[in-house]
Coordinates of C-alpha atoms in Angstrom, one line a residue:
Chain K
M1 CA -12.0 -38.8 -6.8
A2 CA -9.4 -41.3 -7.1
A3 CA -10.2 -42.4 -10.4
D4 CA -9.6 -39.4 -12.0
G5 CA -5.8 -39.0 -10.3
T6 CA -5.4 -42.7 -11.7
G7 CA -6.6 -41.8 -14.9
T8 CA -4.2 -38.9 -15.2
E9 CA -1.4 -41.3 -14.3
T10 CA -2.2 -43.7 -17.0
D11 CA -2.3 -40.8 -19.5
R12 CA 0.9 -39.6 -18.4
A13 CA 2.4 -42.9 -18.3
I14 CA 1.2 -43.4 -21.8
E15 CA 2.4 -40.5 -23.1
A16 CA 5.8 -40.7 -21.8
V17 CA 5.8 -44.3 -23.7
F18 CA 4.2 -42.0 -26.7
R19 CA 7.8 -39.9 -26.6
I20 CA 10.0 -42.5 -26.3
E21 CA 8.5 -43.9 -29.8
R22 CA 7.9 -40.5 -31.4
A23 CA 10.7 -39.6 -33.8
R24 CA 10.8 -42.9 -34.8
L25 CA 7.1 -43.1 -35.2
I26 CA 7.7 -39.4 -37.1
G27 CA 10.0 -40.7 -38.8
G28 CA 8.6 -44.3 -40.5
L29 CA 5.3 -42.2 -41.4
A30 CA 7.2 -39.5 -42.9
R31 CA 9.0 -42.1 -45.6
S32 CA 5.5 -43.4 -46.2
V33 CA 4.2 -39.9 -47.0
R34 CA 6.4 -38.0 -48.0
N35 CA 5.6 -35.2 -45.6
I36 CA 6.7 -34.5 -41.7
D37 CA 3.3 -32.3 -40.7
L38 CA 1.1 -35.5 -42.5
A39 CA 3.2 -37.7 -40.5
E40 CA 3.0 -35.5 -36.9
E41 CA -0.8 -35.5 -37.3
L42 CA -1.0 -39.5 -38.2
A43 CA 1.8 -39.9 -34.7
Q44 CA -0.8 -37.7 -32.8
D45 CA -4.2 -39.8 -34.4
A46 CA -2.1 -42.9 -32.6
L47 CA -1.6 -41.2 -29.8
V48 CA -5.4 -40.3 -29.0
A49 CA -6.2 -44.0 -30.0
A50 CA -3.4 -45.2 -27.3
L51 CA -5.0 -43.2 -24.7
A52 CA -8.5 -44.6 -25.5
E53 CA -7.2 -48.0 -25.6
W54 CA -4.2 -48.8 -23.3
P55 CA -5.6 -47.7 -20.1
R56 CA -8.3 -51.0 -21.1
S57 CA -6.0 -53.0 -22.2
G58 CA -2.3 -52.2 -21.1
V59 CA 0.5 -50.8 -22.8
P60 CA 1.7 -53.8 -25.4
A61 CA 4.9 -55.5 -25.4
N62 CA 6.2 -53.5 -28.2
P63 CA 4.1 -49.9 -28.3
G64 CA 5.9 -48.5 -31.0
A65 CA 4.8 -51.6 -33.4
W66 CA 1.5 -51.2 -32.0
L67 CA 1.7 -47.2 -32.8
M68 CA 3.2 -47.8 -36.3
T69 CA 0.5 -49.9 -37.0
V70 CA -2.5 -47.5 -36.2
A71 CA -0.3 -44.4 -37.6
K72 CA -0.1 -46.8 -40.9
R73 CA -3.9 -47.8 -40.7
R74 CA -5.1 -43.7 -40.7
A75 CA -2.8 -43.0 -43.3
I76 CA -4.2 -45.6 -45.6
D77 CA -7.3 -44.5 -45.1
A78 CA -7.0 -40.7 -45.5
I79 CA -5.4 -41.8 -48.9
R80 CA -8.5 -43.6 -49.2
R81 CA -10.5 -40.9 -48.7
D82 CA -8.5 -38.4 -51.1
R83 CA -8.8 -40.7 -53.9
M84 CA -12.6 -40.9 -53.7
R85 CA -12.7 -37.2 -53.5
E86 CA -10.5 -36.9 -56.9
R87 CA -12.2 -40.1 -58.6
K88 CA -15.7 -38.2 -58.1
H89 CA -14.1 -35.2 -59.6
E90 CA -11.7 -36.4 -62.2
E91 CA -14.0 -39.9 -63.3
I92 CA -13.2 -39.4 -67.1
A93 CA -9.4 -39.0 -67.2
R94 CA -8.7 -42.3 -64.6
T95 CA -8.3 -45.5 -66.1
P96 CA -10.3 -48.4 -64.7
D97 CA -7.6 -50.4 -63.0
E98 CA -5.9 -47.8 -61.1
S99 CA -8.1 -48.1 -58.1
A100 CA -7.7 -46.4 -55.4
D101 CA -7.4 -50.0 -53.0
D102 CA -4.5 -50.7 -55.8
V103 CA -3.2 -47.6 -54.9
A104 CA -3.3 -47.5 -50.8
E105 CA -2.2 -51.5 -51.0
A106 CA 1.1 -50.2 -52.9
I107 CA 1.5 -47.4 -49.8
E108 CA 0.6 -50.3 -47.3
A109 CA 3.0 -53.0 -49.0
A110 CA 5.7 -49.4 -48.7
M111 CA 5.1 -49.0 -45.6
D112 CA 6.0 -52.7 -44.4
D113 CA 9.0 -52.0 -45.4
D114 CA 10.5 -51.7 -41.8
L115 CA 14.5 -51.1 -42.4
G116 CA 14.7 -49.9 -38.9
D117 CA 16.5 -46.6 -39.3
E118 CA 13.8 -44.8 -39.4
L119 CA 15.0 -42.4 -37.1
L120 CA 18.0 -42.1 -38.3
G121 CA 16.7 -40.9 -41.6
L122 CA 14.4 -38.8 -39.7
I123 CA 17.6 -36.9 -38.4
F124 CA 19.6 -36.4 -42.2
T125 CA 16.5 -35.3 -43.6
A126 CA 16.0 -32.4 -40.7
C127 CA 19.9 -31.9 -41.3
H128 CA 19.5 -32.0 -44.9
P129 CA 22.7 -29.3 -46.3
M130 CA 19.9 -27.7 -48.7
L131 CA 18.6 -26.5 -45.3
S132 CA 19.9 -23.3 -43.3
S133 CA 21.6 -23.8 -40.7
S134 CA 19.2 -22.2 -38.4
A135 CA 16.4 -24.3 -40.0
R136 CA 18.0 -27.2 -39.4
V137 CA 18.6 -26.7 -35.8
A138 CA 14.9 -25.5 -35.2
L139 CA 13.3 -28.7 -37.5
T140 CA 15.5 -31.4 -35.5
L141 CA 14.8 -29.6 -31.9
R142 CA 11.2 -29.8 -32.6
V143 CA 10.6 -33.6 -34.5
V144 CA 13.9 -35.6 -33.4
G145 CA 14.2 -34.0 -29.6
G146 CA 10.5 -33.1 -29.4
L147 CA 11.0 -29.9 -27.9
T148 CA 7.7 -27.2 -28.2
T149 CA 8.8 -24.3 -30.4
D150 CA 8.1 -22.2 -27.3
E151 CA 10.9 -24.0 -25.9
I152 CA 13.2 -23.6 -28.7
A153 CA 11.9 -20.1 -28.9
R154 CA 13.4 -19.1 -25.7
A155 CA 16.5 -21.3 -25.8
F156 CA 17.4 -19.1 -29.1
L157 CA 16.3 -15.4 -27.6
S158 CA 13.9 -15.4 -30.3
S159 CA 9.7 -15.0 -31.0
E160 CA 7.6 -18.1 -31.2
P161 CA 6.3 -17.4 -34.2
T162 CA 9.6 -16.7 -35.5
I163 CA 10.8 -20.4 -34.8
A164 CA 7.5 -21.9 -36.1
Q165 CA 7.4 -19.7 -39.7
R166 CA 11.4 -21.0 -39.7
I167 CA 10.1 -24.7 -38.8
V168 CA 7.0 -24.0 -41.5
R169 CA 9.3 -23.2 -44.2
A170 CA 12.0 -25.8 -43.8
K171 CA 9.0 -28.3 -43.8
K172 CA 7.8 -27.3 -47.0
A173 CA 10.9 -27.2 -48.6
I174 CA 11.6 -30.7 -47.7
V175 CA 8.1 -32.0 -49.1
K176 CA 9.1 -29.4 -52.3
A177 CA 12.4 -31.1 -52.6
G178 CA 10.3 -35.0 -52.5
L179 CA 12.8 -35.7 -50.1
R180 CA 13.0 -39.5 -48.8
F181 CA 13.6 -39.5 -45.6
E182 CA 16.5 -42.0 -46.1
V183 CA 19.6 -43.0 -45.1
P184 CA 21.7 -42.0 -47.5
R185 CA 24.7 -44.5 -48.5
G186 CA 27.9 -44.4 -49.3
A187 CA 29.7 -40.8 -50.3
E188 CA 26.7 -39.1 -50.5
R189 CA 26.5 -40.6 -46.6
A190 CA 29.7 -39.0 -46.0
A191 CA 29.2 -35.8 -48.4
R192 CA 25.5 -35.2 -46.1
L193 CA 27.5 -36.0 -42.3
P194 CA 29.1 -33.0 -41.8
A195 CA 25.7 -31.1 -42.0
V196 CA 24.5 -33.5 -39.2
L197 CA 27.4 -32.9 -36.6
E198 CA 27.3 -29.6 -37.5
V199 CA 23.4 -28.9 -36.1
I200 CA 24.3 -31.3 -33.3
Y201 CA 27.1 -29.0 -31.8
L202 CA 25.4 -25.6 -32.4
I203 CA 22.7 -27.3 -30.1
F204 CA 25.4 -28.1 -27.9
N205 CA 26.9 -25.0 -28.0
E206 CA 24.0 -22.7 -27.7
G207 CA 23.6 -24.7 -24.4
Y208 CA 26.5 -25.1 -23.2
A209 CA 28.9 -21.7 -24.4
A210 CA 26.1 -19.5 -25.2
T211 CA 26.1 -15.7 -24.0
A212 CA 22.0 -15.4 -24.5
G213 CA 18.9 -17.2 -23.6
D214 CA 17.2 -18.4 -20.8
D215 CA 19.3 -20.2 -18.5
L216 CA 16.7 -22.9 -17.5
V217 CA 15.8 -23.8 -20.9
R218 CA 19.9 -23.7 -22.0
P219 CA 21.1 -26.8 -19.9
R220 CA 18.5 -28.9 -21.9
L221 CA 19.6 -28.1 -25.3
A222 CA 22.9 -29.1 -23.8
Q223 CA 22.1 -32.5 -23.1
E224 CA 19.2 -32.6 -25.8
A225 CA 22.5 -32.7 -28.2
Q226 CA 24.8 -34.9 -26.1
R227 CA 21.8 -37.4 -26.4
L228 CA 21.5 -36.6 -30.6
G229 CA 25.3 -37.8 -30.6
R230 CA 24.7 -40.6 -28.3
I231 CA 21.7 -42.0 -30.4
L232 CA 24.0 -41.2 -33.8
A233 CA 26.6 -43.0 -32.6
A234 CA 24.6 -45.9 -31.8
L235 CA 22.9 -46.0 -35.0
M236 CA 25.6 -45.8 -37.1
P237 CA 27.9 -48.7 -38.8
A238 CA 30.5 -49.0 -35.7
D239 CA 33.3 -49.7 -38.6
S240 CA 31.8 -47.3 -41.0
P241 CA 35.4 -44.1 -41.4
D242 CA 32.2 -42.3 -41.3
S243 CA 31.9 -42.5 -37.5
A244 CA 35.0 -41.2 -36.5
E245 CA 33.6 -38.0 -36.3
V246 CA 30.4 -38.7 -34.9
L247 CA 32.1 -40.6 -32.2
G248 CA 34.7 -37.3 -32.3
L249 CA 32.0 -35.2 -31.6
L250 CA 30.4 -37.4 -29.0
A251 CA 33.5 -37.3 -27.0
L252 CA 33.7 -33.9 -27.4
M253 CA 30.6 -33.4 -26.2
E254 CA 30.6 -35.6 -23.0
I255 CA 34.1 -33.8 -22.3
Q256 CA 32.8 -30.4 -22.9
A257 CA 29.9 -31.5 -20.5
S258 CA 32.1 -32.7 -18.0
R259 CA 33.1 -29.1 -16.7
L260 CA 29.4 -28.2 -16.8
E261 CA 29.3 -27.2 -13.2
A262 CA 33.0 -26.2 -12.7
R263 CA 33.0 -23.7 -15.0
T264 CA 30.9 -21.0 -13.6
G265 CA 31.7 -19.5 -10.3
P266 CA 29.0 -18.7 -7.5
D267 CA 28.6 -15.1 -9.2
G268 CA 28.3 -16.6 -12.6
A269 CA 32.3 -15.6 -14.0
L270 CA 33.2 -17.9 -16.1
I271 CA 36.7 -19.8 -14.8
P272 CA 38.9 -21.0 -17.4
I273 CA 40.1 -24.4 -17.4
T274 CA 43.5 -24.3 -16.3
E275 CA 42.0 -22.5 -13.1
Q276 CA 39.0 -25.0 -12.7
D277 CA 38.7 -27.5 -9.5
R278 CA 39.2 -30.8 -11.2
A279 CA 37.6 -32.5 -8.2
R280 CA 34.4 -31.1 -9.4
W281 CA 34.6 -32.5 -13.7
D282 CA 32.0 -35.3 -14.2
H283 CA 34.4 -38.3 -14.1
L284 CA 31.9 -40.3 -15.5
L285 CA 31.2 -38.1 -18.2
I286 CA 35.0 -37.9 -19.1
R287 CA 35.0 -41.9 -19.2
R288 CA 32.5 -41.9 -21.1
G289 CA 34.7 -39.7 -23.6
F290 CA 37.3 -41.1 -23.3
D291 CA 35.6 -44.3 -24.7
A292 CA 34.0 -42.6 -27.4
L293 CA 37.3 -41.0 -28.4
A294 CA 39.3 -44.2 -28.4
R295 CA 36.5 -46.2 -30.9
A296 CA 37.2 -43.0 -32.8
E297 CA 40.8 -43.1 -32.8
A298 CA 40.4 -46.8 -33.6
L299 CA 38.7 -45.5 -36.9
G300 CA 42.1 -43.9 -37.8
A301 CA 40.9 -40.6 -39.1
D302 CA 42.0 -37.4 -38.2
G303 CA 38.9 -35.3 -38.6
P304 CA 38.2 -31.9 -36.6
Y305 CA 36.1 -33.2 -34.4
V306 CA 38.2 -36.2 -33.4
L307 CA 41.2 -33.6 -33.0
Q308 CA 38.8 -31.5 -30.5
A309 CA 38.1 -34.3 -28.9
A310 CA 41.6 -35.3 -28.1
L311 CA 42.5 -31.5 -27.3
A312 CA 39.3 -31.8 -24.4
A313 CA 40.6 -35.2 -23.5
C314 CA 44.5 -33.5 -23.2
H315 CA 42.9 -31.2 -20.4
A316 CA 40.5 -33.9 -18.4
R317 CA 43.7 -35.9 -18.3
A318 CA 45.9 -34.0 -16.6
P319 CA 45.5 -35.0 -12.6
S320 CA 46.5 -30.8 -12.2
A321 CA 46.8 -27.8 -14.8
A322 CA 50.7 -27.4 -14.3
E323 CA 50.6 -31.3 -15.1
T324 CA 48.7 -30.6 -18.8
D325 CA 50.8 -32.1 -21.6
W326 CA 51.3 -29.0 -23.4
P327 CA 53.5 -30.3 -26.3
R328 CA 50.8 -32.5 -27.1
I329 CA 48.1 -30.0 -27.3
A330 CA 50.9 -28.1 -29.2
T331 CA 51.1 -31.2 -31.5
L332 CA 47.0 -31.5 -32.0
Y333 CA 46.9 -27.7 -33.0
D334 CA 49.4 -28.7 -36.0
R335 CA 46.8 -31.1 -36.9
L336 CA 44.1 -28.8 -36.6
R337 CA 45.2 -25.8 -37.9
I338 CA 45.0 -28.1 -41.5
M339 CA 41.8 -30.3 -41.0
M340 CA 39.8 -26.4 -40.5
P341 CA 41.8 -23.5 -41.1
S342 CA 41.0 -20.5 -38.7
P343 CA 42.8 -17.6 -37.1
V344 CA 41.6 -18.4 -34.0
V345 CA 42.7 -22.2 -34.1
D346 CA 46.0 -20.2 -35.5
L347 CA 45.9 -18.5 -32.1
N348 CA 45.0 -21.3 -29.6
R349 CA 47.6 -23.1 -31.1
A350 CA 50.4 -20.0 -30.2
V351 CA 49.2 -20.5 -26.6
A352 CA 49.4 -24.0 -26.9
H353 CA 52.9 -23.7 -28.5
S354 CA 54.1 -20.7 -25.7
M355 CA 53.1 -23.6 -22.9
A356 CA 54.7 -26.3 -24.0
F357 CA 57.7 -24.1 -25.7
G358 CA 57.9 -20.5 -23.6
P359 CA 56.7 -17.4 -24.8
D360 CA 59.2 -16.9 -27.6
A361 CA 57.7 -19.8 -29.4
G362 CA 54.1 -18.3 -29.1
L363 CA 55.2 -15.0 -30.3
R364 CA 56.6 -16.1 -33.3
L365 CA 53.4 -18.1 -34.1
L366 CA 51.0 -15.0 -33.3
D367 CA 52.8 -12.8 -36.1
G368 CA 52.7 -15.8 -38.5
I369 CA 49.3 -15.6 -38.1
D370 CA 48.0 -15.3 -42.1
D371 CA 44.9 -13.8 -41.1
L372 CA 45.6 -11.3 -38.4
A373 CA 43.5 -8.7 -39.6
A374 CA 40.4 -10.8 -39.0
L375 CA 41.6 -10.9 -35.3
R376 CA 41.8 -7.5 -35.0
D377 CA 38.8 -6.8 -32.6
Y378 CA 39.3 -10.3 -30.9
A379 CA 39.9 -9.5 -27.2
P380 CA 42.0 -12.6 -26.5
L381 CA 44.6 -12.1 -29.3
P382 CA 46.2 -8.9 -27.3
A383 CA 45.6 -10.7 -24.0
A384 CA 47.5 -13.5 -25.5
R385 CA 50.3 -11.7 -26.5
G386 CA 50.8 -9.6 -23.4
D387 CA 50.3 -12.9 -21.7
F388 CA 53.7 -13.9 -23.7
L389 CA 55.1 -11.0 -23.2
F390 CA 55.0 -10.7 -19.7
R391 CA 56.6 -14.1 -19.1
A392 CA 59.0 -13.0 -21.4
G393 CA 59.5 -10.0 -19.5
R394 CA 59.2 -7.9 -21.6
L395 CA 57.0 -5.5 -19.2
A396 CA 56.0 -2.4 -20.5
E397 CA 54.9 -4.1 -24.0
A398 CA 52.9 -6.6 -22.2
R399 CA 51.2 -3.6 -20.5
I400 CA 50.1 -2.0 -23.7
E401 CA 48.7 -5.2 -24.7
F402 CA 46.3 -5.9 -21.5
E403 CA 45.1 -2.4 -21.8
A404 CA 44.4 -3.0 -25.5
A405 CA 42.6 -6.0 -24.8
A406 CA 40.8 -5.2 -21.9
R407 CA 39.3 -2.0 -23.5
L408 CA 38.1 -4.5 -26.2
T409 CA 36.2 -6.9 -24.4
R410 CA 32.8 -6.9 -23.6
N411 CA 32.4 -8.5 -20.5
S412 CA 33.7 -6.6 -17.6
R413 CA 35.0 -9.4 -15.1
E414 CA 37.4 -10.0 -17.7
A415 CA 38.1 -6.5 -18.6
A416 CA 38.4 -6.0 -14.7
F417 CA 41.3 -9.0 -15.1
L418 CA 42.9 -7.8 -17.8
T419 CA 43.0 -4.5 -16.5
A420 CA 44.7 -6.2 -13.6
R421 CA 47.3 -8.0 -15.5
A422 CA 48.3 -4.5 -16.9
Q423 CA 49.1 -2.8 -13.6
A424 CA 50.9 -5.9 -12.5
C425 CA 53.7 -5.1 -15.7
G426 CA 54.3 -1.8 -13.5
E427 CA 55.0 1.9 -14.8
Chain E
M1 CA 17.9 -35.5 -15.4
R2 CA 19.9 -38.6 -14.3
V3 CA 18.9 -41.3 -12.6
M4 CA 20.6 -44.4 -11.1
V5 CA 18.1 -47.5 -11.6
F6 CA 18.4 -50.6 -8.7
V7 CA 17.7 -54.0 -10.0
K8 CA 16.6 -55.6 -6.9
A9 CA 18.1 -59.4 -5.7
T10 CA 16.4 -62.6 -6.1
E11 CA 16.9 -65.6 -4.6
A12 CA 18.2 -67.0 -7.8
S13 CA 20.8 -63.6 -8.3
E14 CA 21.7 -64.3 -4.3
N15 CA 22.0 -68.2 -4.6
G16 CA 24.1 -67.2 -7.8
M17 CA 23.5 -70.4 -9.4
A18 CA 23.7 -71.6 -12.5
P19 CA 21.6 -70.3 -15.5
T20 CA 19.0 -72.3 -17.3
P21 CA 18.0 -72.2 -20.6
E22 CA 15.7 -69.7 -20.1
M23 CA 17.8 -67.7 -18.1
L24 CA 20.1 -67.2 -21.1
E25 CA 17.4 -66.7 -23.0
A26 CA 16.5 -64.1 -20.4
F27 CA 20.0 -62.4 -20.7
A28 CA 20.2 -62.2 -24.5
A29 CA 16.8 -60.0 -23.9
M30 CA 18.3 -57.7 -21.3
D31 CA 20.9 -57.1 -24.1
R32 CA 18.4 -56.7 -26.2
F33 CA 17.3 -53.8 -23.9
T34 CA 20.6 -52.4 -23.3
E35 CA 20.5 -52.1 -26.7
E36 CA 17.5 -50.2 -26.8
L37 CA 18.7 -47.5 -24.4
V38 CA 21.7 -46.8 -25.9
E39 CA 20.1 -46.5 -28.9
A40 CA 18.1 -43.9 -27.8
G41 CA 20.6 -42.0 -25.9
V42 CA 19.7 -42.5 -22.4
F43 CA 21.9 -45.2 -21.3
V44 CA 25.5 -44.0 -19.6
A45 CA 26.5 -46.5 -17.7
A46 CA 25.3 -49.8 -16.4
A47 CA 27.3 -52.5 -13.4
G48 CA 26.2 -55.8 -11.8
L49 CA 26.4 -56.8 -9.1
K50 CA 28.1 -59.9 -6.8
P51 CA 25.6 -62.0 -4.9
S52 CA 25.5 -60.9 -0.9
A53 CA 27.3 -63.8 0.0
Q54 CA 31.1 -62.1 -1.0
S55 CA 30.0 -58.8 0.0
K56 CA 30.8 -56.8 3.8
R57 CA 28.5 -55.0 5.8
I58 CA 30.3 -52.4 8.4
A59 CA 28.3 -51.5 11.4
I60 CA 28.9 -47.7 12.4
E61 CA 27.9 -47.3 16.2
G62 CA 30.1 -44.1 17.8
I63 CA 33.6 -45.4 17.5
S64 CA 33.0 -49.1 17.3
R65 CA 33.2 -50.3 13.3
T66 CA 32.4 -53.8 13.1
V67 CA 32.1 -55.9 9.7
I68 CA 29.4 -58.3 9.3
D69 CA 30.0 -61.3 6.5
G70 CA 27.5 -61.7 3.6
P71 CA 25.1 -63.2 2.6
F72 CA 22.6 -61.5 4.2
A73 CA 18.6 -62.0 4.4
E74 CA 16.0 -60.7 2.8
A75 CA 17.1 -60.5 -0.9
R76 CA 14.3 -58.2 -2.1
E77 CA 16.5 -55.4 0.0
L78 CA 19.4 -55.9 -1.6
V79 CA 20.7 -54.4 -4.7
A80 CA 22.0 -56.9 -7.9
G81 CA 22.9 -54.0 -10.6
F82 CA 22.5 -50.6 -11.5
S83 CA 22.8 -48.5 -14.6
I84 CA 22.5 -45.3 -14.9
W85 CA 20.1 -42.9 -17.4
E86 CA 19.7 -40.1 -18.3
V87 CA 16.3 -38.9 -19.2
K88 CA 14.1 -36.1 -19.7
D89 CA 11.8 -36.9 -16.5
M90 CA 10.5 -39.6 -13.9
D91 CA 8.2 -40.4 -16.2
E92 CA 10.1 -41.4 -18.7
A93 CA 12.6 -43.7 -16.5
I94 CA 9.3 -45.3 -15.6
A95 CA 8.3 -46.6 -18.9
W96 CA 12.1 -47.7 -20.2
A97 CA 11.9 -49.4 -16.6
K98 CA 8.7 -51.5 -17.7
R99 CA 10.3 -52.5 -20.7
C100 CA 13.2 -53.8 -18.6
P101 CA 13.2 -58.0 -19.3
N102 CA 12.5 -60.0 -16.4
T103 CA 15.6 -62.1 -16.1
M104 CA 14.8 -63.7 -13.0
P105 CA 12.4 -66.7 -12.3
G106 CA 9.3 -65.0 -10.1
R107 CA 8.9 -61.8 -8.6
S108 CA 12.1 -58.9 -9.4
E109 CA 11.5 -55.3 -8.3
I110 CA 13.6 -52.4 -9.9
E111 CA 14.2 -49.2 -8.0
I112 CA 14.4 -45.7 -9.6
R113 CA 16.3 -42.8 -7.3
P114 CA 16.7 -39.8 -9.3
F115 CA 20.2 -38.0 -8.6
F116 CA 20.3 -34.7 -6.9
E117 CA 20.9 -31.9 -8.9
A118 CA 22.2 -28.3 -8.1
E119 CA 18.9 -26.7 -7.6
D120 CA 17.6 -29.6 -5.2
L121 CA 20.4 -27.9 -2.9
A122 CA 19.7 -24.2 -3.3
D123 CA 17.7 -24.6 0.0
F124 CA 20.5 -25.7 2.3
V125 CA 23.5 -25.1 0.1
T126 CA 24.9 -21.6 -1.0
P127 CA 26.2 -21.4 -4.5
E128 CA 29.6 -20.6 -2.8
E129 CA 29.5 -23.9 -0.8
L130 CA 28.4 -26.0 -4.1
A131 CA 31.3 -23.9 -5.6
A132 CA 34.2 -24.4 -2.8
P133 CA 37.0 -26.4 -3.7
R134 CA 37.0 -29.8 -2.3
S135 CA 40.0 -31.4 -2.2
G136 CA 40.9 -34.9 -3.8
D137 CA 39.6 -36.3 -6.7
R138 CA 35.7 -37.6 -5.7
G139 CA 34.8 -39.3 -9.3
K140 CA 31.5 -38.0 -8.6
L141 CA 28.7 -38.5 -10.4
G142 CA 26.5 -35.8 -9.6
V143 CA 26.3 -32.6 -7.5
A144 CA 25.8 -34.2 -4.4

């Protein structure tokens, strides 16, 4: 049945075109109907129409515009039907001049307002700070990324009903709040941007660094986050200071992703950056990361993502671990702890200073961490202190720290590594 | 998945002829297409290549190495440029490639080649071999 085979192939080709257009289509429709569910339904209707029409007519030159026109038609038809029904019920209440046609025409006029920023509007709405970060993540992956609820559930080790429920609630909250699916401007955009960047970086980290989840789905999350970051960087005005953090996040993700293949050994164990085989880093991604970072730095901003990207770039730039520019890393951590105060940043800063200026500098900074109590059960703290003491020749004290770290870590390989370091300190 | 998209050479690209107004218009369309790829998060990298008149081939046989100067015949077998895209699957790559404007007079061709991914190599390369240190900075773009 050659005809069937061809038909399937045509359908797949049409569905691929639809997938490319889907998020922008939903963004544009949601802006008119203020409802993601309805927008998704209308987009689906447009796909059905395309599957019927395109095998005969061929894929139109501008498939996005074609799909949008069809979906808008459906929307207006639906609105007219609803209005007609309403009129039958409340004929007396309605003023004569407010006919269904007028309403539909007004909506049609609003729909023709094509600003070309439907996708960006959808991203900002799905990442609205009024939604919890887990709701933002699920909704963004579903409506912007086009992942199925099943894929999202598997990636986050959650059940499909839980994720579906989370998405339903988020959509309802958006309708209830009357969000307009627009791109915020000026100060509001700057205020809303962190919620968007947080979602993208959460998705990236879930794919890149998470310890749980389905191994086959997780790399897709990291790629999806990179794609979102690239889209956002391309759609944001290039010269806006707001774009600096977008580019910073993009640079951070590109550089971190460049190490994806090199960061695990054949047995699945994580390999620390200083031990990785740098020939296995993806230099194409590193180049892209450097590019994005240079553009971010040219905007003169010093936000947390730009600084973290600059840190990642220091490692990417060093031909070998021994050639790492630790003084620069130490300086960047000095700045990062002001932008993003956290005991973990303080700890990493102490490590950087120990590498740049010797173990005593590291020990001084460790003792000076304000919120040391927050790191009480955090294995990297005694591990770092043990390392500083070991390098300072204070072996007996180092041994106690390494043993404490080995007890705290939940990772058996790391525990073995730390026990070995404790033993290397002698009795 | 990552794919390399080859734009095959044509008589026009091989002859390096001065661009006509139509071709300049087509180049602008190409710029808009690339911008679309960037805005979709698909575009990774791209480059154009000089005509084969400025190329060399090195024929390898046993221990002999023979340098052959361009230009080479059969323009359609030659590559005029390439780009690297990151797409969800081959269907998406095809859908994008179909949107590529025609910058050459007459017939031209685009070829999409997927990169090897770690799982493609699973049958004949062990994880140990894949993870084994390789000397030198290969500046690699994929796993193989």
